[in-house]
PDB file of C-alpha atoms and ligand atoms in Angstrom:
ATOM      1  CA  ALA A   1     236.036  10.608 194.180  1.00 58.00           C
ATOM      2  CA  MET A   2     235.393  14.124 192.974  1.00 59.00           C
ATOM      3  CA  ASP A   3     236.441  17.154 194.946  1.00 70.00           C
ATOM      4  CA  PRO A   4     233.215  17.951 196.858  1.00 64.00           C
ATOM      5  CA  THR A   5     233.747  21.682 196.441  1.00 73.00           C
ATOM      6  CA  LEU A   6     233.694  21.454 192.659  1.00 88.00           C
ATOM      7  CA  TRP A   7     230.557  21.936 190.625  1.00 92.00           C
ATOM      8  CA  GLN A   8     229.884  22.757 187.000  1.00 93.00           C
ATOM      9  CA  TYR A   9     226.397  24.280 187.090  1.00 95.00           C
ATOM     10  CA  GLN A  10     224.239  26.055 189.587  1.00 95.00           C
ATOM     11  CA  PHE A  11     220.438  25.821 189.467  1.00 96.00           C
ATOM     12  CA  ARG A  12     218.139  27.980 191.530  1.00 94.00           C
ATOM     13  CA  ILE A  13     214.947  26.169 192.435  1.00 94.00           C
ATOM     14  CA  ILE A  14     211.848  27.557 194.101  1.00 91.00           C
ATOM     15  CA  MET A  15     209.226  25.873 196.246  1.00 91.00           C
ATOM     16  CA  LEU A  16     205.642  26.792 195.416  1.00 91.00           C
ATOM     17  CA  GLY A  17     202.313  25.939 196.966  1.00 92.00           C
ATOM     18  CA  ASP A  18     200.002  26.822 199.828  1.00 90.00           C
ATOM     19  CA  SER A  19     201.116  27.157 203.415  1.00 89.00           C
ATOM     20  CA  THR A  20     201.440  23.823 205.338  1.00 91.00           C
ATOM     21  CA  VAL A  21     201.593  21.547 202.272  1.00 95.00           C
ATOM     22  CA  GLY A  22     205.119  20.569 203.370  1.00 94.00           C
ATOM     23  CA  LYS A  23     207.505  22.675 201.282  1.00 93.00           C
ATOM     24  CA  SER A  24     210.008  23.223 204.107  1.00 91.00           C
ATOM     25  CA  SER A  25     209.688  19.602 205.185  1.00 93.00           C
ATOM     26  CA  LEU A  26     210.485  18.324 201.688  1.00 96.00           C
ATOM     27  CA  LEU A  27     213.586  20.531 201.573  1.00 94.00           C
ATOM     28  CA  LYS A  28     214.692  19.381 205.014  1.00 92.00           C
ATOM     29  CA  ARG A  29     214.188  15.756 204.053  1.00 95.00           C
ATOM     30  CA  TYR A  30     216.101  16.107 200.814  1.00 96.00           C
ATOM     31  CA  THR A  31     219.015  18.224 202.026  1.00 92.00           C
ATOM     32  CA  GLU A  32     219.370  17.015 205.628  1.00 89.00           C
ATOM     33  CA  ASP A  33     217.441  13.711 205.648  1.00 85.00           C
ATOM     34  CA  GLU A  34     215.405  14.913 208.571  1.00 84.00           C
ATOM     35  CA  PHE A  35     211.711  15.333 209.388  1.00 85.00           C
ATOM     36  CA  LEU A  36     210.161  17.395 212.169  1.00 78.00           C
ATOM     37  CA  GLU A  37     206.535  16.937 213.269  1.00 77.00           C
ATOM     38  CA  SER A  38     206.434  20.558 214.240  1.00 71.00           C
ATOM     39  CA  ILE A  39     208.554  22.766 212.076  1.00 62.00           C
ATOM     40  CA  ASN A  40     209.160  26.455 212.723  1.00 63.00           C
ATOM     41  CA  GLN A  41     207.437  28.730 210.286  1.00 63.00           C
ATOM     42  CA  THR A  42     210.044  30.184 208.000  1.00 56.00           C
ATOM     43  CA  VAL A  43     210.797  33.821 208.708  1.00 54.00           C
ATOM     44  CA  GLY A  44     212.821  35.723 206.182  1.00 55.00           C
ATOM     45  CA  VAL A  45     214.249  33.690 203.367  1.00 58.00           C
ATOM     46  CA  ASP A  46     215.279  30.144 204.057  1.00 70.00           C
ATOM     47  CA  PHE A  47     218.021  28.838 201.935  1.00 79.00           C
ATOM     48  CA  TYR A  48     219.134  25.271 201.290  1.00 88.00           C
ATOM     49  CA  VAL A  49     221.943  23.850 199.182  1.00 91.00           C
ATOM     50  CA  HIS A  50     222.431  20.370 197.819  1.00 93.00           C
ATOM     51  CA  PHE A  51     224.828  18.841 195.292  1.00 93.00           C
ATOM     52  CA  LEU A  52     223.782  16.285 192.714  1.00 94.00           C
ATOM     53  CA  GLU A  53     225.964  14.461 190.226  1.00 93.00           C
ATOM     54  CA  VAL A  54     223.756  14.093 187.149  1.00 94.00           C
ATOM     55  CA  GLU A  55     226.371  12.103 185.251  1.00 93.00           C
ATOM     56  CA  PRO A  56     229.973  11.110 185.962  1.00 92.00           C
ATOM     57  CA  GLY A  57     231.998  14.319 186.276  1.00 89.00           C
ATOM     58  CA  THR A  58     229.011  16.660 186.160  1.00 93.00           C
ATOM     59  CA  ARG A  59     228.007  18.026 189.515  1.00 94.00           C
ATOM     60  CA  ILE A  60     225.147  20.460 189.972  1.00 96.00           C
ATOM     61  CA  LYS A  61     224.832  22.844 192.861  1.00 95.00           C
ATOM     62  CA  LEU A  62     221.144  23.182 193.731  1.00 96.00           C
ATOM     63  CA  GLN A  63     220.096  26.319 195.537  1.00 94.00           C
ATOM     64  CA  PHE A  64     216.638  26.189 197.066  1.00 92.00           C
ATOM     65  CA  TRP A  65     214.540  29.074 198.200  1.00 83.00           C
ATOM     66  CA  ASP A  66     211.699  28.614 200.636  1.00 77.00           C
ATOM     67  CA  THR A  67     208.838  31.105 200.470  1.00 68.00           C
ATOM     68  CA  ALA A  68     209.284  32.634 203.915  1.00 57.00           C
ATOM     69  CA  GLY A  69     205.656  32.132 204.871  1.00 58.00           C
ATOM     70  CA  GLN A  70     204.446  34.529 202.180  1.00 60.00           C
ATOM     71  CA  GLU A  71     202.412  31.942 200.352  1.00 61.00           C
ATOM     72  CA  ARG A  72     199.395  34.079 199.663  1.00 60.00           C
ATOM     73  CA  PHE A  73     199.115  34.710 195.942  1.00 54.00           C
ATOM     74  CA  ARG A  74     200.614  37.989 194.766  1.00 57.00           C
ATOM     75  CA  SER A  75     202.531  38.532 197.985  1.00 59.00           C
ATOM     76  CA  VAL A  76     205.529  36.564 196.767  1.00 64.00           C
ATOM     77  CA  THR A  77     207.718  39.138 195.115  1.00 68.00           C
ATOM     78  CA  ARG A  78     209.359  38.996 191.740  1.00 73.00           C
ATOM     79  CA  SER A  79     212.799  38.894 193.364  1.00 75.00           C
ATOM     80  CA  TYR A  80     211.929  35.482 194.793  1.00 75.00           C
ATOM     81  CA  TYR A  81     211.505  34.150 191.260  1.00 79.00           C
ATOM     82  CA  ARG A  82     214.423  35.960 189.667  1.00 79.00           C
ATOM     83  CA  ASN A  83     216.968  33.656 188.026  1.00 85.00           C
ATOM     84  CA  SER A  84     215.136  30.532 189.068  1.00 91.00           C
ATOM     85  CA  VAL A  85     215.225  27.736 186.522  1.00 94.00           C
ATOM     86  CA  GLY A  86     212.981  25.207 188.222  1.00 95.00           C
ATOM     87  CA  GLY A  87     210.078  24.945 190.609  1.00 94.00           C
ATOM     88  CA  LEU A  88     208.410  22.279 192.689  1.00 96.00           C
ATOM     89  CA  LEU A  89     204.659  22.845 192.683  1.00 96.00           C
ATOM     90  CA  VAL A  90     203.582  21.197 195.915  1.00 97.00           C
ATOM     91  CA  PHE A  91     200.121  20.306 197.194  1.00 97.00           C
ATOM     92  CA  ASP A  92     198.942  18.212 200.119  1.00 97.00           C
ATOM     93  CA  LEU A  93     197.178  14.982 199.074  1.00 97.00           C
ATOM     94  CA  ALA A  94     194.867  15.460 202.062  1.00 96.00           C
ATOM     95  CA  SER A  95     193.889  19.006 201.057  1.00 96.00           C
ATOM     96  CA  ARG A  96     191.623  19.521 198.084  1.00 96.00           C
ATOM     97  CA  ALA A  97     192.047  23.314 198.314  1.00 96.00           C
ATOM     98  CA  SER A  98     195.831  23.101 198.044  1.00 96.00           C
ATOM     99  CA  PHE A  99     195.378  21.042 194.870  1.00 98.00           C
ATOM    100  CA  GLN A 100     192.889  23.510 193.403  1.00 97.00           C
ATOM    101  CA  HIS A 101     195.368  26.340 193.979  1.00 95.00           C
ATOM    102  CA  ILE A 102     198.160  24.736 191.940  1.00 96.00           C
ATOM    103  CA  ASN A 103     196.878  26.283 188.741  1.00 95.00           C
ATOM    104  CA  GLU A 104     197.074  29.754 190.280  1.00 92.00           C
ATOM    105  CA  TRP A 105     200.602  29.131 191.521  1.00 91.00           C
ATOM    106  CA  TYR A 106     201.601  27.956 188.103  1.00 93.00           C
ATOM    107  CA  THR A 107     200.110  30.988 186.344  1.00 91.00           C
ATOM    108  CA  GLU A 108     201.611  33.357 188.893  1.00 86.00           C
ATOM    109  CA  VAL A 109     205.113  32.007 188.415  1.00 88.00           C
ATOM    110  CA  VAL A 110     204.939  31.804 184.648  1.00 89.00           C
ATOM    111  CA  GLU A 111     203.911  35.484 184.594  1.00 87.00           C
ATOM    112  CA  LYS A 112     206.558  36.630 187.036  1.00 84.00           C
ATOM    113  CA  VAL A 113     209.597  34.787 185.699  1.00 82.00           C
ATOM    114  CA  GLN A 114     209.227  36.038 182.140  1.00 77.00           C
ATOM    115  CA  PRO A 115     211.062  36.386 179.850  1.00 75.00           C
ATOM    116  CA  HIS A 116     212.922  33.231 180.855  1.00 79.00           C
ATOM    117  CA  ALA A 117     211.207  29.884 181.391  1.00 86.00           C
ATOM    118  CA  VAL A 118     210.970  27.624 184.408  1.00 93.00           C
ATOM    119  CA  LEU A 119     210.530  23.853 184.455  1.00 96.00           C
ATOM    120  CA  PHE A 120     208.237  22.251 186.995  1.00 97.00           C
ATOM    121  CA  VAL A 121     207.546  19.012 188.787  1.00 98.00           C
ATOM    122  CA  LEU A 122     204.140  18.589 190.435  1.00 98.00           C
ATOM    123  CA  VAL A 123     204.400  16.969 193.874  1.00 98.00           C
ATOM    124  CA  GLY A 124     201.522  15.443 195.843  1.00 98.00           C
ATOM    125  CA  ASN A 125     202.976  15.440 199.364  1.00 98.00           C
ATOM    126  CA  LYS A 126     201.972  13.539 202.549  1.00 97.00           C
ATOM    127  CA  SER A 127     201.487  10.250 200.699  1.00 95.00           C
ATOM    128  CA  ASP A 128     201.944   8.547 204.084  1.00 95.00           C
ATOM    129  CA  LEU A 129     198.389   9.636 204.910  1.00 91.00           C
ATOM    130  CA  GLU A 130     197.050   6.945 202.600  1.00 76.00           C
ATOM    131  CA  SER A 131     193.785   5.993 204.332  1.00 73.00           C
ATOM    132  CA  GLU A 132     190.525   6.646 202.491  1.00 61.00           C
ATOM    133  CA  GLU A 133     189.484   9.564 204.716  1.00 76.00           C
ATOM    134  CA  GLN A 134     192.752  11.371 204.324  1.00 88.00           C
ATOM    135  CA  ARG A 135     193.388  11.167 200.613  1.00 91.00           C
ATOM    136  CA  HIS A 136     191.399  13.893 198.887  1.00 94.00           C
ATOM    137  CA  VAL A 137     193.129  13.960 195.528  1.00 96.00           C
ATOM    138  CA  SER A 138     193.358  10.897 193.294  1.00 95.00           C
ATOM    139  CA  ARG A 139     196.453   9.993 191.337  1.00 96.00           C
ATOM    140  CA  GLU A 140     194.438  10.205 188.103  1.00 97.00           C
ATOM    141  CA  GLU A 141     193.323  13.798 188.534  1.00 97.00           C
ATOM    142  CA  ALA A 142     196.786  14.874 189.666  1.00 98.00           C
ATOM    143  CA  GLU A 143     198.274  13.264 186.559  1.00 98.00           C
ATOM    144  CA  GLU A 144     195.702  15.056 184.444  1.00 98.00           C
ATOM    145  CA  LEU A 145     196.679  18.435 185.887  1.00 98.00           C
ATOM    146  CA  ALA A 146     200.372  17.602 185.497  1.00 98.00           C
ATOM    147  CA  ALA A 147     199.847  16.805 181.829  1.00 97.00           C
ATOM    148  CA  ARG A 148     198.031  20.101 181.310  1.00 96.00           C
ATOM    149  CA  ILE A 149     200.928  22.132 182.730  1.00 94.00           C
ATOM    150  CA  GLY A 150     203.543  19.935 181.075  1.00 94.00           C
ATOM    151  CA  ALA A 151     205.155  18.680 184.288  1.00 97.00           C
ATOM    152  CA  PRO A 152     205.890  15.193 185.567  1.00 97.00           C
ATOM    153  CA  TYR A 153     203.911  14.109 188.663  1.00 98.00           C
ATOM    154  CA  VAL A 154     205.424  12.495 191.751  1.00 98.00           C
ATOM    155  CA  GLU A 155     203.745  11.429 194.994  1.00 98.00           C
ATOM    156  CA  ALA A 156     205.997  11.951 197.987  1.00 98.00           C
ATOM    157  CA  SER A 157     206.187  11.971 201.756  1.00 97.00           C
ATOM    158  CA  ALA A 158     208.585  14.239 203.605  1.00 97.00           C
ATOM    159  CA  LYS A 159     207.730  12.150 206.661  1.00 96.00           C
ATOM    160  CA  THR A 160     208.834   8.742 205.335  1.00 96.00           C
ATOM    161  CA  GLY A 161     211.117  10.043 202.589  1.00 97.00           C
ATOM    162  CA  GLN A 162     209.250   8.149 199.893  1.00 97.00           C
ATOM    163  CA  GLY A 163     209.440   9.878 196.491  1.00 98.00           C
ATOM    164  CA  VAL A 164     211.384  12.884 197.807  1.00 98.00           C
ATOM    165  CA  ALA A 165     214.766  12.379 196.141  1.00 98.00           C
ATOM    166  CA  GLU A 166     212.914  11.224 193.032  1.00 98.00           C
ATOM    167  CA  ALA A 167     211.002  14.529 192.786  1.00 98.00           C
ATOM    168  CA  PHE A 168     214.085  16.741 193.217  1.00 98.00           C
ATOM    169  CA  GLU A 169     216.261  14.634 190.942  1.00 97.00           C
ATOM    170  CA  LEU A 170     213.664  14.413 188.215  1.00 97.00           C
ATOM    171  CA  LEU A 171     213.423  18.198 188.158  1.00 98.00           C
ATOM    172  CA  THR A 172     217.203  18.612 188.142  1.00 98.00           C
ATOM    173  CA  ARG A 173     217.581  16.192 185.242  1.00 97.00           C
ATOM    174  CA  CYS A 174     214.810  17.930 183.271  1.00 96.00           C
ATOM    175  CA  ILE A 175     216.602  21.274 183.684  1.00 97.00           C
ATOM    176  CA  TYR A 176     219.983  19.779 182.841  1.00 97.00           C
ATOM    177  CA  GLN A 177     218.665  18.119 179.685  1.00 95.00           C
ATOM    178  CA  ALA A 178     216.920  21.315 178.581  1.00 94.00           C
ATOM    179  CA  MET A 179     220.127  23.405 178.799  1.00 91.00           C
TER     180      MET A 179
HETATM  181  P1  GDP B   1     205.117  24.559 204.413  1.00 75.27           P
HETATM  182  O1  GDP B   1     204.348  25.644 205.098  1.00 75.27           O
HETATM  183  O2  GDP B   1     204.546  24.246 203.063  1.00 75.27           O
HETATM  184  O3  GDP B   1     206.594  24.788 204.362  1.00 75.27           O
HETATM  185  O4  GDP B   1     204.847  23.217 205.272  1.00 75.27           O
HETATM  186  P2  GDP B   1     205.761  22.588 206.447  1.00 75.27           P
HETATM  187  O5  GDP B   1     206.951  21.913 205.866  1.00 75.27           O
HETATM  188  O6  GDP B   1     205.992  23.640 207.468  1.00 75.27           O
HETATM  189  O7  GDP B   1     204.793  21.439 206.999  1.00 75.27           O
HETATM  190  C1  GDP B   1     203.525  21.746 207.572  1.00 75.27           C
HETATM  191  C2  GDP B   1     203.110  20.616 208.517  1.00 75.27           C
HETATM  192  O8  GDP B   1     202.893  19.401 207.782  1.00 75.27           O
HETATM  193  C3  GDP B   1     204.179  20.286 209.571  1.00 75.27           C
HETATM  194  O9  GDP B   1     203.520  19.978 210.778  1.00 75.27           O
HETATM  195  C4  GDP B   1     204.857  19.050 209.013  1.00 75.27           C
HETATM  196  O10 GDP B   1     205.396  18.244 210.033  1.00 75.27           O
HETATM  197  C5  GDP B   1     203.716  18.351 208.287  1.00 75.27           C
HETATM  198  N1  GDP B   1     204.186  17.556 207.137  1.00 75.27           N
HETATM  199  C6  GDP B   1     205.011  17.973 206.144  1.00 75.27           C
HETATM  200  N2  GDP B   1     205.238  16.976 205.262  1.00 75.27           N
HETATM  201  C7  GDP B   1     204.524  15.900 205.708  1.00 75.27           C
HETATM  202  C8  GDP B   1     204.349  14.552 205.211  1.00 75.27           C
HETATM  203  O11 GDP B   1     204.889  14.122 204.187  1.00 75.27           O
HETATM  204  N3  GDP B   1     203.519  13.736 205.935  1.00 75.27           N
HETATM  205  C9  GDP B   1     202.886  14.162 207.066  1.00 75.27           C
HETATM  206  N4  GDP B   1     202.099  13.280 207.700  1.00 75.27           N
HETATM  207  N5  GDP B   1     203.037  15.418 207.561  1.00 75.27           N
HETATM  208  C10 GDP B   1     203.847  16.277 206.893  1.00 75.27           C
END
């Protein structure tokens, strides 16, 4: 087994999307395999680390930044985006508004990270709320938006864990392959 303290690359990844879509919960699920029904609102900058071996002998240190409850557009500062190479654009499958705001998040980040580029994965979270009344965004329209912004689309649930590792690992592999 590899020395767990060794890593070859470090990627800084940011979580983007409206308040309450589940950004902190997705991070908690991925890095700690835990879910809380009632999670404390992030104050200050929350920071998570996870290691992923993308191929034998190549270990990536993933550094995640959580938005510190500043999710209103334009209030997230440039320093939050600095040096980030990837972003998860997260919406809540039960919230039409959070889906409609993805475009603004995307534009905001693309403007602020220049001159370097960021790769994205679009995540429809809370897929456990599958019943007719609770799903407000169809897979088809989410895939359409994803295609427009050039990002893969993954449906996930921080609650059950479904799709969570897939979303983070897909993004990591995209960044690694683009290096
Ligand atoms: P953030 O503001 O985007 O970081 O959202 P949070 O992670 O704080 O989550 C907001 C609320 O949604 C919390 O009550 C979570 O327990 C809940 N939540 C987050 N992810 C899921 C999910 O996948 N399924 C369900 N049913 N609830 C979730």
